[in-house]
Amino acid sequence: MAQKPSIPKGTRDFSPAEMVRRNYIFDTIKDVFRLYGFQPIETPAMENLSTLMGKYGEEGDKLLFKILNSGDFVSKVSDDVYNEKDSVKLTSQISEKGLRYDLTVPFARFVVQHQNEITFPFKRYQIQPVWRADRPQKGRYREFYQCDVDVIGSTSLLNEAELIQIIDKVFKRLKIETIVKINNRKILAGIAETIGEKERITDITVAIDKLEKIGLEKVNEELSAKGVSDEAIQKLQPILDLEGDTASKLGQLEEIISTSGVGVQGIEEMKTLFSYLEKMNLATNFELDLTLARGLNYYTGAIIEVKAKDVEMGSICGGGRYDDLTGIFGLKDVSGVGVSFGAERIYDVLTQLDLFPPESTETTKVLFVNFGEKEEAYCLPMLSKLRASGINAEIYPDSAKMKKQMNYANKKDIPFVVLAGESEMAAQKFTLKNMESGEQTLVTSEDLIKILS
Amino acid sequence: MAQKPSIPKGTRDFSPAEMVRRNYIFDTIKDVFRLYGFQPIETPAMENLSTLMGKYGEEGDKLLFKILNSGDFVSKVSDDVYNEKDSVKLTSQISEKGLRYDLTVPFARFVVQHQNEITFPFKRYQIQPVWRADRPQKGRYREFYQCDVDVIGSTSLLNEAELIQIIDKVFKRLKIETIVKINNRKILAGIAETIGEKERITDITVAIDKLEKIGLEKVNEELSAKGVSDEAIQKLQPILDLEGDTASKLGQLEEIISTSGVGVQGIEEMKTLFSYLEKMNLATNFELDLTLARGLNYYTGAIIEVKAKDVEMGSICGGGRYDDLTGIFGLKDVSGVGVSFGAERIYDVLTQLDLFPPESTETTKVLFVNFGEKEEAYCLPMLSKLRASGINAEIYPDSAKMKKQMNYANKKDIPFVVLAGESEMAAQKFTLKNMESGEQTLVTSEDLIKILS
């Protein structure tokens, strides 16, 4: 019954080497989250379809992995529905659960379900896989991890500032140079309102976004083609012309959109946020980016996006403020702000820039070569001592050929090997071999612990 | 569209407090695994059903969570099959993937699929959730974590010994007193062979198991009822009568089953294993237990099971040696040995015995009370300094009422609170409040770092 084994397309196995690298990313992120008082939660892989359906648009509903009901599920399908042989209708009667599609909806469900146990503001992080039945392609998987960090139940802009501080610290520790782009939905709304095209925030943002690529003239043509009035386009010109640094841009904008209540509020928020950030001595550059519109339907205040310098790659972190995350589950007026780190892309950036640290605390530091029964018995107590000192150590379990054992050490990237044969045993010492330099030293057990610590 | 949110039965959300405790268990286990040179892998939540089906018996096949194919799956079902309206047949045409049921089969699949990249002996650990459509009940979940550690590609009994050393170290660190019971499938086979009932290993093991509970007479009756010959029962008596410590029992057994080749081999293996263990200075008691038969169809050598003293609870860790893990996927002659830690039960033991450590590195050490804009501005640089020193610290994001902020610190179990108002600002100091003792001290920023470090 031998089968050629494989895994579903779009999914991956992670080897020890990949795990070490992935854990380096997750551990770095988690450490920083904790420094800022965020705490972990986990939710089940499966959620009720009633929780998931309708939250990601029609396309999202299709991309949910659905779990077949257990037992004789088909007997519970009405004949009428069954005879239609329609996949969508049949699904609703044979499947009640789906795999989570993101961490946001399960988090909203969690907050509403546990609202009486939670102390607000609730600062939580969550690092778990999500599943999407997307067509797999380079860099896009059907199972991948999300790393979300959110504060909910507080409208203070200090939360936005601290999230950007977290971004700054995470990427500083990972040694990735980044630029943080910041926008505010209220400013975009203010612009649209000022030019008399309240409903066209998206068109206008897209137009601003294309300015650098296609030039002012083409942008105006596009806006016109989309039905934006000539008068509105005229009014938009000074905004397209904005120049200078963030402070100067904000100053000009403030004048232009001064008649829009929401616009002025957006400017105020932005100023407060930037004044926090300026005092925080960040290593990362941050700037106002009026073209930033990610998740526009969803965010209500700040919009944040992080790009890596030196690499051609989409954003590696992003998020913003949302004022009604939990409303869909019946809990109103809970404002939140959060960002999500793209672990898969960060992995690719670190690989491309060769930034993974060479040493890892997760791998073996020293291998004892196994020369046979007597030598093994001589080595085992030393091995225990090393482990008691917190040093990851192993002995080759069989007295295999030397070459095989050294090959094992090489393949596993073990930096040191201990050789202990007749002469070492007689001298009550150990020969320590540095696998990189090839250097061999005869050492006492005390020295061995010192060198490897 | 408000819905009362819930999660599928048998699944759980984990709150921050639970996560901290769960991570304490996982981190302890992982640290020890690494000390012994084991490395992590991960496999996808979804496996092809062809990988999973038929590996867990008929009952297991039913308990697999199956994923509905995407798109218009129903159009691909032949009319013949569809019209039968049979759940099992229909499933085979509308589902190709399932959620992993354990970590063993995915690991076997991993080893075969990646055999050319793996350096043997392969020492891997894997800590991931598994899913079973079991009827949920107290302590039994539909989603739960397994923590598996295995060495494959080596027949050395040093591996068994080191796994027991790992068990010893894990439970010592968790402060759970345990007893490790050890048996060997070959000894059981030797006993069955010796008494002329080679095929009845299971019946005989069950009988030995019941000895203490129901007495010798009833055991013999049961064996007879199951069709074991009078002669065989007669021959079994000296084995049922075995007394003394492990060494003495092994000595007596050796004589009794001396004509069985496999039996003698089992005795030899046991002696070697015990001689390793005796030199290892374990804190845990270990003993021969001839009644131990867990996974008898599966294990071919050592069988290991761990019970917690002081608590009524099933085994909290178990495993053994298997000689043909990868055969089902076409890779022959790869012997392995491994154990699995029952994280959910360990959690329950630690809870019952109140053994979770009170302090955690995962939670916030200090909260800065937020008295308003000026005070906040005074606190933020201090907050940065603490975080730079690796201290988990947060400031309440709004200048809410004092009572609300203190309540937040209490609910989050934050041990220290910093109060900095007019007088502290004037003195360039901070008032540090110990939340347990209630004691308040006026300190400099240097002292603050020292005290909280």
Coordinates of N, CA and C in Angstrom, one line a residue, chain B residues 217-287:
Chain B
E217 N -7.2 -16.0 40.8 CA -8.2 -17.0 40.4 C -9.0 -16.4 39.3
K218 N -9.5 -15.2 39.4 CA -10.4 -14.6 38.4 C -9.6 -14.4 37.1
V219 N -8.4 -14.0 37.2 CA -7.5 -13.8 36.0 C -7.5 -15.1 35.2
N220 N -7.2 -16.2 35.9 CA -7.1 -17.5 35.3 C -8.5 -17.9 34.6
E221 N -9.5 -17.6 35.3 CA -10.9 -17.9 34.7 C -11.1 -17.1 33.4
E222 N -10.7 -15.8 33.5 CA -10.9 -15.0 32.3 C -10.1 -15.5 31.1
L223 N -8.8 -15.9 31.4 CA -8.0 -16.4 30.3 C -8.6 -17.7 29.7
S224 N -9.1 -18.5 30.6 CA -9.7 -19.7 30.2 C -10.9 -19.4 29.3
A225 N -11.7 -18.4 29.7 CA -12.9 -18.1 29.0 C -12.6 -17.5 27.6
K226 N -11.4 -16.9 27.5 CA -11.0 -16.4 26.2 C -10.4 -17.5 25.3
G227 N -10.3 -18.7 25.8 CA -9.8 -19.8 25.0 C -8.3 -20.1 25.2
V228 N -7.7 -19.5 26.2 CA -6.3 -19.8 26.4 C -6.2 -21.2 27.1
S229 N -5.4 -22.1 26.6 CA -5.4 -23.5 27.1 C -5.0 -23.6 28.5
D230 N -5.4 -24.7 29.2 CA -5.1 -24.9 30.6 C -3.6 -25.0 30.7
E231 N -2.9 -25.6 29.8 CA -1.5 -25.8 29.8 C -0.8 -24.4 29.8
A232 N -1.3 -23.6 28.9 CA -0.7 -22.2 28.8 C -0.9 -21.4 30.1
I233 N -2.1 -21.5 30.7 CA -2.4 -20.8 31.9 C -1.4 -21.3 33.0
Q234 N -1.2 -22.6 33.0 CA -0.3 -23.2 34.0 C 1.1 -22.6 33.9
K235 N 1.5 -22.6 32.6 CA 2.9 -22.0 32.4 C 3.0 -20.6 32.7
L236 N 1.9 -19.9 32.7 CA 1.9 -18.4 32.9 C 2.0 -18.1 34.4
Q237 N 1.7 -19.1 35.3 CA 1.6 -18.8 36.7 C 2.9 -18.2 37.3
P238 N 4.1 -18.8 37.0 CA 5.3 -18.1 37.6 C 5.5 -16.7 37.2
I239 N 5.0 -16.3 36.0 CA 5.1 -14.9 35.6 C 4.1 -14.0 36.4
L240 N 2.9 -14.6 36.6 CA 2.0 -13.8 37.4 C 2.5 -13.7 38.9
D241 N 3.3 -14.6 39.3 CA 3.8 -14.6 40.6 C 5.1 -13.7 40.8
L242 N 5.6 -13.2 39.8 CA 6.9 -12.4 39.9 C 6.8 -11.4 41.0
E243 N 8.0 -11.4 41.7 CA 8.0 -10.4 42.8 C 9.4 -9.7 42.9
G244 N 9.5 -8.7 43.6 CA 10.8 -8.0 43.8 C 11.0 -6.8 42.9
D245 N 12.2 -6.3 42.9 CA 12.5 -5.1 42.1 C 12.7 -5.4 40.7
T246 N 12.9 -4.4 39.9 CA 13.0 -4.6 38.4 C 14.1 -5.6 38.1
A247 N 15.3 -5.5 38.7 CA 16.4 -6.3 38.4 C 16.1 -7.8 38.7
S248 N 15.4 -8.0 39.8 CA 15.1 -9.4 40.2 C 14.0 -9.9 39.3
K249 N 13.0 -9.1 39.0 CA 12.0 -9.6 38.1 C 12.6 -9.9 36.7
L250 N 13.5 -9.1 36.2 CA 14.1 -9.4 34.9 C 14.8 -10.7 35.0
G251 N 15.5 -10.9 36.1 CA 16.3 -12.1 36.3 C 15.4 -13.4 36.2
Q252 N 14.3 -13.3 37.0 CA 13.4 -14.5 37.0 C 12.8 -14.7 35.6
L253 N 12.4 -13.6 35.0 CA 11.8 -13.7 33.6 C 12.7 -14.3 32.6
E254 N 14.0 -13.9 32.7 CA 15.0 -14.4 31.8 C 15.0 -15.9 31.8
E255 N 14.9 -16.5 33.0 CA 15.0 -17.9 33.1 C 13.7 -18.5 32.5
I256 N 12.6 -17.9 32.9 CA 11.3 -18.5 32.4 C 11.2 -18.5 30.9
I257 N 11.6 -17.4 30.3 CA 11.3 -17.3 28.8 C 12.6 -17.5 28.0
S258 N 13.6 -18.2 28.6 CA 14.9 -18.4 28.0 C 14.8 -19.2 26.7
T259 N 13.7 -19.9 26.4 CA 13.7 -20.6 25.1 C 13.1 -19.7 24.0
S260 N 12.6 -18.5 24.3 CA 12.1 -17.7 23.3 C 13.2 -16.7 22.8
G261 N 13.5 -16.8 21.6 CA 14.6 -15.9 21.0 C 14.2 -14.4 21.2
V262 N 12.9 -14.1 20.8 CA 12.5 -12.7 20.9 C 12.4 -12.2 22.4
G263 N 12.0 -13.2 23.2 CA 11.9 -12.9 24.6 C 13.3 -12.5 25.2
V264 N 14.3 -13.3 24.9 CA 15.6 -13.1 25.4 C 16.1 -11.7 24.9
Q265 N 15.8 -11.4 23.7 CA 16.2 -10.1 23.1 C 15.6 -9.0 23.9
G266 N 14.3 -9.1 24.2 CA 13.6 -8.1 25.0 C 14.2 -7.9 26.3
I267 N 14.6 -9.0 27.0 CA 15.3 -8.9 28.3 C 16.6 -8.2 28.2
E268 N 17.3 -8.5 27.1 CA 18.6 -7.8 26.9 C 18.4 -6.3 26.7
E269 N 17.5 -6.0 25.9 CA 17.2 -4.6 25.6 C 16.8 -3.9 26.9
M270 N 16.0 -4.5 27.7 CA 15.6 -3.9 29.0 C 16.8 -3.7 29.9
K271 N 17.6 -4.7 30.0 CA 18.8 -4.6 30.9 C 19.7 -3.4 30.4
T272 N 19.9 -3.4 29.1 CA 20.8 -2.3 28.6 C 20.1 -0.9 28.9
L273 N 18.8 -0.8 28.7 CA 18.1 0.5 29.0 C 18.3 0.8 30.4
F274 N 18.0 -0.2 31.3 CA 18.1 0.1 32.7 C 19.5 0.5 33.2
S275 N 20.5 -0.1 32.5 CA 21.9 0.2 32.9 C 22.2 1.6 32.5
Y276 N 21.7 2.1 31.4 CA 21.8 3.5 31.0 C 21.1 4.4 32.1
L277 N 19.9 4.0 32.4 CA 19.1 4.9 33.3 C 19.7 5.0 34.7
E278 N 20.3 3.9 35.1 CA 20.8 3.9 36.5 C 22.0 4.9 36.6
K279 N 22.7 5.0 35.5 CA 23.9 6.0 35.5 C 23.5 7.4 35.3
M280 N 22.2 7.6 35.0 CA 21.8 9.0 34.6 C 21.3 9.8 35.8
N281 N 21.3 9.3 37.0 CA 20.9 10.1 38.2 C 19.5 10.8 38.0
L282 N 18.5 10.0 37.6 CA 17.2 10.7 37.3 C 16.6 11.0 38.6
A283 N 15.8 12.0 38.6 CA 15.0 12.4 39.8 C 13.7 11.5 39.8
T284 N 13.3 11.1 38.7 CA 12.0 10.3 38.5 C 12.3 8.8 38.8
N285 N 11.3 8.2 39.5 CA 11.4 6.7 39.6 C 11.0 6.1 38.2
F286 N 11.7 5.0 37.9 CA 11.3 4.2 36.7 C 11.3 2.8 37.1
E287 N 10.4 2.1 36.5 CA 10.2 0.6 36.8 C 9.7 -0.2 35.6

